CSV table of C-alpha atoms in Angstrom, one decimal:
chain,number,residue,atom,x,y,z
D,6,MET,CA,-46.9,50.7,-5.6
D,7,ARG,CA,-45.0,52.5,-2.9
D,8,GLU,CA,-47.6,51.7,-0.3
D,9,LEU,CA,-47.3,48.0,-1.1
D,10,ILE,CA,-43.5,48.1,-0.9
D,11,ALA,CA,-43.7,50.0,2.5
D,12,GLU,CA,-46.0,47.3,3.8
D,13,SER,CA,-43.8,44.5,2.5
D,14,LEU,CA,-40.7,46.1,4.2
D,15,ARG,CA,-42.7,46.3,7.5
D,16,ARG,CA,-43.8,42.7,7.4
D,17,ASP,CA,-40.6,41.1,6.1
D,18,GLU,CA,-37.8,43.3,7.3
D,19,ASP,CA,-39.1,45.3,10.3
D,20,ILE,CA,-38.4,48.5,8.3
D,21,ASP,CA,-41.0,51.1,9.1
D,22,VAL,CA,-40.9,54.0,6.6
D,23,PRO,CA,-43.6,56.2,5.0
D,24,PRO,CA,-44.5,55.3,1.4
D,25,GLU,CA,-43.4,58.8,0.2
D,26,SER,CA,-39.8,57.9,1.2
D,27,ILE,CA,-39.7,55.1,-1.4
D,28,VAL,CA,-38.7,55.7,-5.1
D,29,VAL,CA,-39.7,52.9,-7.4
D,30,THR,CA,-36.9,52.3,-10.0
D,31,VAL,CA,-36.0,50.3,-13.0
D,32,GLY,CA,-34.2,47.6,-11.1
D,33,ALA,CA,-31.8,48.2,-8.2
D,34,GLN,CA,-29.2,49.4,-10.7
D,35,GLU,CA,-31.2,52.6,-11.4
D,36,ALA,CA,-31.5,53.1,-7.7
D,37,MET,CA,-27.7,53.0,-7.4
D,38,VAL,CA,-27.3,55.6,-10.2
D,39,LEU,CA,-29.9,57.9,-8.6
D,40,ALA,CA,-28.4,57.6,-5.1
D,41,VAL,CA,-24.8,58.2,-6.3
D,42,ARG,CA,-25.8,61.2,-8.4
D,43,ALA,CA,-27.8,62.7,-5.5
D,44,LEU,CA,-25.2,62.1,-2.7
D,45,ILE,CA,-22.0,62.8,-4.5
D,46,PRO,CA,-22.6,66.2,-6.1
D,47,GLY,CA,-19.1,67.7,-6.4
D,48,PRO,CA,-15.6,66.9,-7.5
D,49,GLU,CA,-14.3,67.0,-4.0
D,50,ASP,CA,-16.9,64.4,-2.8
D,51,VAL,CA,-16.1,60.7,-2.8
D,52,LEU,CA,-17.9,57.4,-2.5
D,53,LEU,CA,-16.5,54.7,-0.3
D,54,VAL,CA,-17.1,51.1,-1.4
D,55,ALA,CA,-16.5,47.8,0.4
D,56,SER,CA,-13.9,45.9,-1.7
D,57,PRO,CA,-14.5,43.5,-3.4
D,58,CYS,CA,-17.8,44.9,-4.5
D,59,TYR,CA,-20.5,44.6,-7.0
D,60,VAL,CA,-19.4,46.1,-10.3
D,61,GLY,CA,-22.7,47.9,-10.8
D,62,ILE,CA,-21.9,50.5,-8.2
D,63,THR,CA,-18.4,51.2,-9.5
D,64,GLY,CA,-19.8,51.3,-13.0
D,65,ALA,CA,-22.4,53.8,-12.0
D,66,ALA,CA,-19.7,55.9,-10.2
D,67,ARG,CA,-17.5,55.8,-13.3
D,68,LEU,CA,-20.4,56.9,-15.6
D,69,LEU,CA,-21.0,59.9,-13.3
D,70,ASP,CA,-17.4,60.8,-12.9
D,71,VAL,CA,-17.6,60.1,-9.1
D,72,VAL,CA,-14.4,59.1,-7.3
D,73,THR,CA,-14.6,55.7,-5.5
D,74,ILE,CA,-12.3,54.8,-2.7
D,75,ALA,CA,-12.0,51.0,-1.9
D,76,VAL,CA,-12.2,49.8,1.7
D,77,GLU,CA,-10.8,46.4,1.3
D,78,GLU,CA,-12.2,43.5,3.4
D,79,ALA,CA,-9.9,41.5,5.6
D,80,GLU,CA,-9.9,37.7,5.1
D,81,ASP,CA,-12.3,37.4,8.0
D,82,GLY,CA,-14.6,40.1,6.6
D,83,PHE,CA,-15.2,43.8,6.7
D,84,ARG,CA,-13.7,45.8,9.6
D,85,CYS,CA,-15.1,49.2,10.6
D,86,ALA,CA,-11.7,50.3,11.7
D,87,ASP,CA,-10.6,50.2,8.0
D,88,LEU,CA,-13.6,52.3,7.0
D,89,GLU,CA,-12.8,54.8,9.6
D,90,ALA,CA,-9.2,55.0,8.5
D,91,ALA,CA,-10.3,55.6,4.9
D,92,ILE,CA,-12.7,58.4,6.0
D,93,LEU,CA,-10.0,60.1,7.9
D,94,ALA,CA,-7.5,59.7,5.1
D,95,GLU,CA,-9.9,61.3,2.6
D,96,LYS,CA,-10.7,64.2,4.9
D,97,ALA,CA,-6.9,64.8,5.3
D,98,ARG,CA,-6.7,65.0,1.5
D,99,GLY,CA,-9.3,67.7,1.5
D,100,ARG,CA,-12.0,65.5,0.1
D,101,ARG,CA,-15.5,64.8,1.6
D,102,PRO,CA,-16.6,61.2,2.1
D,103,ARG,CA,-20.3,61.3,1.5
D,104,ALA,CA,-21.4,57.7,1.5
D,105,PHE,CA,-20.3,54.1,1.9
D,106,TYR,CA,-21.7,51.3,-0.3
D,107,VAL,CA,-22.0,47.8,1.1
D,108,THR,CA,-23.9,44.5,0.7
D,109,PRO,CA,-24.2,43.2,4.3
D,110,ASP,CA,-25.9,39.9,3.4
D,111,HIS,CA,-24.4,37.1,1.2
D,112,SER,CA,-22.7,39.7,-0.9
D,113,ASN,CA,-21.8,39.6,-4.5
D,114,PRO,CA,-19.1,38.7,-5.2
D,115,SER,CA,-17.6,37.3,-1.9
D,116,GLY,CA,-20.7,35.7,-0.4
D,117,ASN,CA,-19.8,37.1,3.0
D,118,THR,CA,-22.3,38.3,5.6
D,119,MET,CA,-21.6,41.0,8.1
D,120,PRO,CA,-22.0,40.0,11.8
D,121,LEU,CA,-24.6,41.8,13.9
D,122,GLY,CA,-22.0,43.5,16.1
D,123,THR,CA,-20.2,44.9,13.0
D,124,ARG,CA,-23.6,46.3,11.7
D,125,ARG,CA,-24.1,48.2,14.9
D,126,GLU,CA,-20.5,49.5,14.8
D,127,LEU,CA,-20.9,50.5,11.2
D,128,LEU,CA,-23.9,52.6,12.0
D,129,ASP,CA,-22.0,54.3,14.8
D,130,VAL,CA,-19.1,55.1,12.5
D,131,ALA,CA,-21.5,56.6,9.9
D,132,ASP,CA,-23.1,58.7,12.6
D,133,ARG,CA,-19.8,60.0,14.0
D,134,HIS,CA,-18.4,60.9,10.7
D,135,ASP,CA,-21.7,62.2,9.1
D,136,ILE,CA,-21.8,59.9,6.1
D,137,LEU,CA,-24.7,57.8,4.7
D,138,ILE,CA,-24.7,54.1,4.1
D,139,LEU,CA,-26.0,52.7,0.8
D,140,GLU,CA,-27.3,49.3,1.8
D,141,ASP,CA,-27.7,46.9,-1.2
D,142,SER,CA,-29.9,44.0,-0.2
D,143,PRO,CA,-30.9,41.7,-3.1
D,144,TYR,CA,-30.2,38.2,-1.6
D,145,ARG,CA,-31.9,38.1,1.8
D,146,MET,CA,-35.3,36.7,0.7
D,147,VAL,CA,-33.7,34.0,-1.5
D,148,SER,CA,-31.5,32.7,1.3
D,149,PRO,CA,-32.5,30.0,3.8
D,150,GLY,CA,-33.0,30.5,7.5
D,151,GLN,CA,-33.4,33.4,9.7
D,152,GLN,CA,-31.6,36.5,8.4
D,153,LEU,CA,-29.8,39.1,10.5
D,154,PRO,CA,-31.5,42.5,10.8
D,155,THR,CA,-30.9,44.9,7.9
D,156,LEU,CA,-28.8,48.0,8.6
D,157,LYS,CA,-32.0,50.0,7.8
D,158,SER,CA,-34.0,48.3,10.5
D,159,LEU,CA,-31.2,49.0,13.0
D,160,ASP,CA,-30.8,52.6,11.9
D,161,ARG,CA,-32.1,55.1,14.5
D,162,THR,CA,-30.4,58.3,13.1
D,163,GLY,CA,-31.3,58.2,9.4
D,164,ARG,CA,-27.9,57.0,8.2
D,165,VAL,CA,-29.1,54.3,5.8
D,166,VAL,CA,-30.4,54.5,2.2
D,167,HIS,CA,-31.8,51.0,1.6
D,168,LEU,CA,-31.7,49.7,-2.0
D,169,GLY,CA,-33.9,46.8,-2.9
D,170,SER,CA,-35.1,44.8,-5.8
D,171,PHE,CA,-37.8,42.3,-6.8
D,172,SER,CA,-35.7,40.8,-9.6
D,173,LYS,CA,-34.3,38.1,-7.4
D,174,THR,CA,-37.4,37.4,-5.5
D,175,LEU,CA,-40.6,37.9,-7.6
D,176,PHE,CA,-40.1,38.6,-11.3
D,177,PRO,CA,-36.7,39.1,-12.8
D,178,GLY,CA,-38.0,40.4,-16.2
D,179,ALA,CA,-40.2,43.1,-14.6
D,180,ARG,CA,-37.0,45.0,-13.6
D,181,ILE,CA,-38.6,46.6,-10.5
D,182,GLY,CA,-36.3,48.0,-7.8
D,183,PHE,CA,-36.6,50.7,-5.2
D,184,ALA,CA,-34.7,53.0,-2.9
D,185,VAL,CA,-35.8,53.9,0.6
D,186,ALA,CA,-34.5,57.4,1.2
D,187,ASP,CA,-36.3,58.9,4.2
D,188,GLN,CA,-33.6,61.4,5.2
D,189,LEU,CA,-34.5,65.1,5.4
D,190,VAL,CA,-32.3,67.2,3.2
D,191,THR,CA,-32.0,70.9,2.3
D,192,ASP,CA,-31.7,71.9,-1.3
D,193,ARG,CA,-29.8,74.9,-2.8
D,194,THR,CA,-32.8,77.2,-2.2
D,195,GLY,CA,-32.9,76.3,1.5
D,196,ALA,CA,-36.1,74.2,1.1
D,197,THR,CA,-36.3,71.1,3.2
D,198,GLY,CA,-37.7,67.8,1.9
D,199,LEU,CA,-37.1,64.0,1.7
D,200,LEU,CA,-34.0,62.7,-0.1
D,201,ALA,CA,-36.5,60.5,-2.0
D,202,ASP,CA,-37.8,63.7,-3.6
D,203,GLU,CA,-34.3,64.5,-4.9
D,204,LEU,CA,-33.9,61.0,-6.3
D,205,SER,CA,-37.3,61.4,-8.0
D,206,LYS,CA,-36.2,64.6,-9.6
D,207,ILE,CA,-33.1,62.9,-11.0
D,208,LYS,CA,-35.1,60.0,-12.2
D,209,SER,CA,-37.4,62.3,-14.2
D,210,MET,CA,-34.3,63.1,-16.2
D,211,VAL,CA,-33.2,59.5,-16.6
D,212,THR,CA,-36.0,57.0,-17.2
D,213,VAL,CA,-38.9,59.4,-16.4
D,214,ASN,CA,-41.0,56.6,-14.9
D,215,THR,CA,-41.0,52.9,-14.1
D,216,SER,CA,-43.1,50.7,-16.3
D,217,PRO,CA,-46.7,50.7,-14.9
D,218,VAL,CA,-47.3,47.3,-16.4
D,219,SER,CA,-44.2,45.8,-14.6
D,220,GLN,CA,-45.3,47.6,-11.4
D,221,ALA,CA,-48.8,46.1,-11.7
D,222,VAL,CA,-47.5,42.6,-12.1
D,223,VAL,CA,-45.2,42.8,-9.1
D,224,ALA,CA,-47.9,44.6,-7.0
D,225,GLY,CA,-50.3,41.8,-7.8
D,226,MET,CA,-47.8,39.3,-6.5
D,227,LEU,CA,-47.3,41.3,-3.3
D,228,LEU,CA,-51.1,41.5,-2.8
D,229,ALA,CA,-51.5,37.8,-3.4
D,230,ALA,CA,-48.9,37.1,-0.6
D,231,GLY,CA,-50.4,39.6,1.8
D,232,GLY,CA,-47.3,41.8,1.4
D,233,ARG,CA,-44.8,39.1,2.4
D,234,THR,CA,-42.2,38.6,-0.2
D,235,SER,CA,-40.7,35.9,2.1
D,236,GLN,CA,-43.8,33.7,1.7
D,237,LEU,CA,-43.4,33.6,-2.1
D,238,ASN,CA,-39.7,32.6,-1.8
D,239,THR,CA,-39.8,29.8,0.8
D,240,LYS,CA,-39.2,27.1,-1.9
D,241,THR,CA,-36.8,29.3,-3.8
D,242,ALA,CA,-34.7,30.0,-0.7
D,243,ALA,CA,-34.6,26.3,0.1
D,244,TYR,CA,-33.5,25.5,-3.5
D,245,TYR,CA,-30.6,28.0,-3.4
D,246,GLY,CA,-29.6,26.9,0.1
D,247,ASP,CA,-29.4,23.3,-1.0
D,248,ALA,CA,-27.3,24.4,-4.1
D,249,MET,CA,-24.8,26.2,-1.8
D,250,ARG,CA,-24.6,23.2,0.6
D,251,VAL,CA,-24.0,20.8,-2.3
D,252,THR,CA,-21.3,23.0,-3.7
D,253,LEU,CA,-19.5,23.2,-0.4
D,254,THR,CA,-19.8,19.4,0.1
D,255,GLU,CA,-18.5,18.7,-3.4
D,256,LEU,CA,-15.5,21.0,-2.9
D,257,ALA,CA,-14.7,19.2,0.3
D,258,THR,CA,-15.0,15.8,-1.5
D,259,CYS,CA,-12.8,16.9,-4.5
D,260,PHE,CA,-10.2,18.5,-2.2
D,261,PRO,CA,-9.6,16.4,0.9
D,262,GLU,CA,-8.1,18.5,3.7
D,263,ASP,CA,-4.5,17.3,3.4
D,264,GLU,CA,-4.4,17.9,-0.4
D,265,ARG,CA,-6.2,21.2,0.1
D,266,ALA,CA,-3.4,22.4,2.4
D,267,ALA,CA,-0.7,21.1,0.1
D,268,LEU,CA,-2.2,22.8,-3.0
D,269,GLY,CA,-3.0,26.1,-1.2
D,270,VAL,CA,-6.7,25.9,-2.0
D,271,ARG,CA,-9.3,27.2,0.3
D,272,TRP,CA,-12.8,28.7,0.1
D,273,ASN,CA,-15.3,30.5,2.3
D,274,GLU,CA,-18.7,29.0,3.4
D,275,PRO,CA,-21.6,31.4,2.8
D,276,THR,CA,-24.9,30.8,4.5
D,277,GLY,CA,-26.9,32.1,1.6
D,278,GLY,CA,-26.9,33.9,-1.7
D,279,PHE,CA,-25.5,32.7,-5.0
D,280,PHE,CA,-21.7,33.2,-4.6
D,281,LEU,CA,-18.6,31.9,-2.9
D,282,THR,CA,-14.9,32.4,-3.5
D,283,VAL,CA,-12.1,30.0,-3.9
D,284,THR,CA,-8.4,30.9,-3.4
D,285,VAL,CA,-6.1,29.1,-5.7
D,286,PRO,CA,-2.2,28.8,-6.1
D,287,PHE,CA,-2.1,30.6,-9.4
D,288,ARG,CA,-3.2,33.8,-11.1
D,289,ALA,CA,-6.9,33.5,-11.7
D,290,ASP,CA,-6.9,35.8,-14.6
D,291,ASN,CA,-8.5,35.9,-18.1
D,292,ALA,CA,-5.9,33.5,-19.6
D,293,ALA,CA,-6.7,30.9,-16.8
D,294,LEU,CA,-10.4,31.4,-17.4
D,295,VAL,CA,-10.1,30.8,-21.1
D,296,ARG,CA,-8.1,27.6,-20.5
D,297,SER,CA,-10.6,26.4,-17.9
D,298,ALA,CA,-13.5,27.0,-20.3
D,299,GLU,CA,-11.9,25.6,-23.4
D,300,GLU,CA,-10.1,22.5,-22.0
D,301,PHE,CA,-12.2,21.6,-18.9
D,302,GLY,CA,-15.7,23.0,-19.8
D,303,VAL,CA,-16.2,25.0,-16.7
D,304,ILE,CA,-16.4,28.8,-16.2
D,305,TRP,CA,-16.0,31.0,-13.2
D,306,THR,CA,-15.3,34.7,-12.7
D,307,PRO,CA,-11.9,36.2,-11.8
D,308,MET,CA,-12.3,38.0,-8.4
D,309,SER,CA,-9.9,40.8,-9.7
D,310,TYR,CA,-12.9,42.1,-11.6
D,311,PHE,CA,-14.4,43.2,-8.3
D,312,TYR,CA,-11.5,45.0,-6.7
D,313,PRO,CA,-11.7,48.7,-7.8
D,314,GLN,CA,-8.1,49.4,-6.8
D,315,GLY,CA,-6.5,46.0,-7.4
D,316,GLY,CA,-6.6,42.7,-5.6
D,317,GLY,CA,-8.1,39.2,-5.8
D,318,ASP,CA,-5.5,38.0,-8.3
D,319,ARG,CA,-5.5,34.4,-6.9
D,320,THR,CA,-9.2,34.1,-6.1
D,321,LEU,CA,-12.1,33.1,-8.3
D,322,ARG,CA,-15.8,33.5,-7.8
D,323,LEU,CA,-18.2,30.6,-8.2
D,324,SER,CA,-21.9,31.2,-8.9
D,325,VAL,CA,-24.3,28.4,-7.9
D,326,SER,CA,-27.6,30.1,-8.5
D,327,TYR,CA,-29.8,27.9,-10.8
D,328,LEU,CA,-27.9,24.6,-11.2
D,329,THR,CA,-29.0,21.1,-10.5
D,330,HIS,CA,-27.1,19.0,-7.9
D,331,GLY,CA,-25.8,16.9,-10.8
D,332,GLN,CA,-24.5,20.0,-12.6
D,333,ILE,CA,-22.9,21.2,-9.5
D,334,ALA,CA,-21.1,17.9,-8.9
D,335,GLU,CA,-19.9,17.8,-12.5
D,336,GLY,CA,-18.8,21.5,-12.4
D,337,VAL,CA,-16.8,21.1,-9.2
D,338,ALA,CA,-15.1,18.0,-10.5
D,339,ARG,CA,-14.1,19.7,-13.7
D,340,LEU,CA,-12.9,22.7,-11.6
D,341,ALA,CA,-10.8,20.5,-9.4
D,342,HIS,CA,-9.1,18.9,-12.5
D,343,PHE,CA,-8.4,22.4,-13.8
D,344,ILE,CA,-6.9,23.6,-10.6
D,345,ARG,CA,-4.7,20.6,-10.2
D,346,SER,CA,-3.5,21.0,-13.8
D,347,GLN,CA,-2.5,24.6,-13.2
D,348,GLY,CA,-0.3,23.8,-10.2
D,349,HIS,CA,1.6,26.8,-8.7
D,350,SER,CA,2.2,29.7,-11.1
């Protein structure tokens, strides 16, 4: 189904790549494993990750004994200067930064979206320091409104390996993902070919192939929509967008501005995706989570889970993916009662 994916990327994302540069994977998680294994071959090579970050990438790196270096986001988002400083620091230690993993749109866990200017600056940094960018992009098609251009669509020098998935958009159970790896690479024998070919060789030792039945189902859905994944997700994106807006409204209602300031509670306001973060005046750890669940009937995720080198101790992640407005209102109300009961600790 590589031809169909290539056509879908052209129509939906303005990404123009040949079908042979696409590797169809068992979900985006396998695409991460393949990319990390291919790009970080030696013990002196390191993977840089935006922090907080999706635990799937750090888990893949851990499984493969790959060193990860966290580039922590500032409160107002990711800064390219911090990435550049991390690259220079690793080079000074005698290590080789090979790639930088980031979710530019509505990221998991923070919900943040990278501004257009930062995207262009990031590509420039990658070009100057000769690293690749692993762009993870699962939430764009299920978010409302016009999306910013992907890093891959802005890439003019072959710096971006684009990781995608149909699990959020078409059929979760099919577990169909993909990697776009159109970079030319030279192997140990001196032969030149696509990075996608190297990923395919590794895949042949991992899952061998991706279920033809699952591929057929997703391919049929793409054909039915004329290659436009976006057309199949119009209602879904509106649903999730409404869920996020209701969550933000309920937070503002439960925490009026004066009380919010007094308590030390604040949150970000994502424009899409499933996640947002809330800063609280106490340690949002496992003990707090257990109390929240047992005594108040509401669960959330400690943000500390998503910081590879520590952080996020007083922040929690909320997920609003498939909840009714009534459930959201009830959940936020319970969360507010829990936060007030914790006080400052």
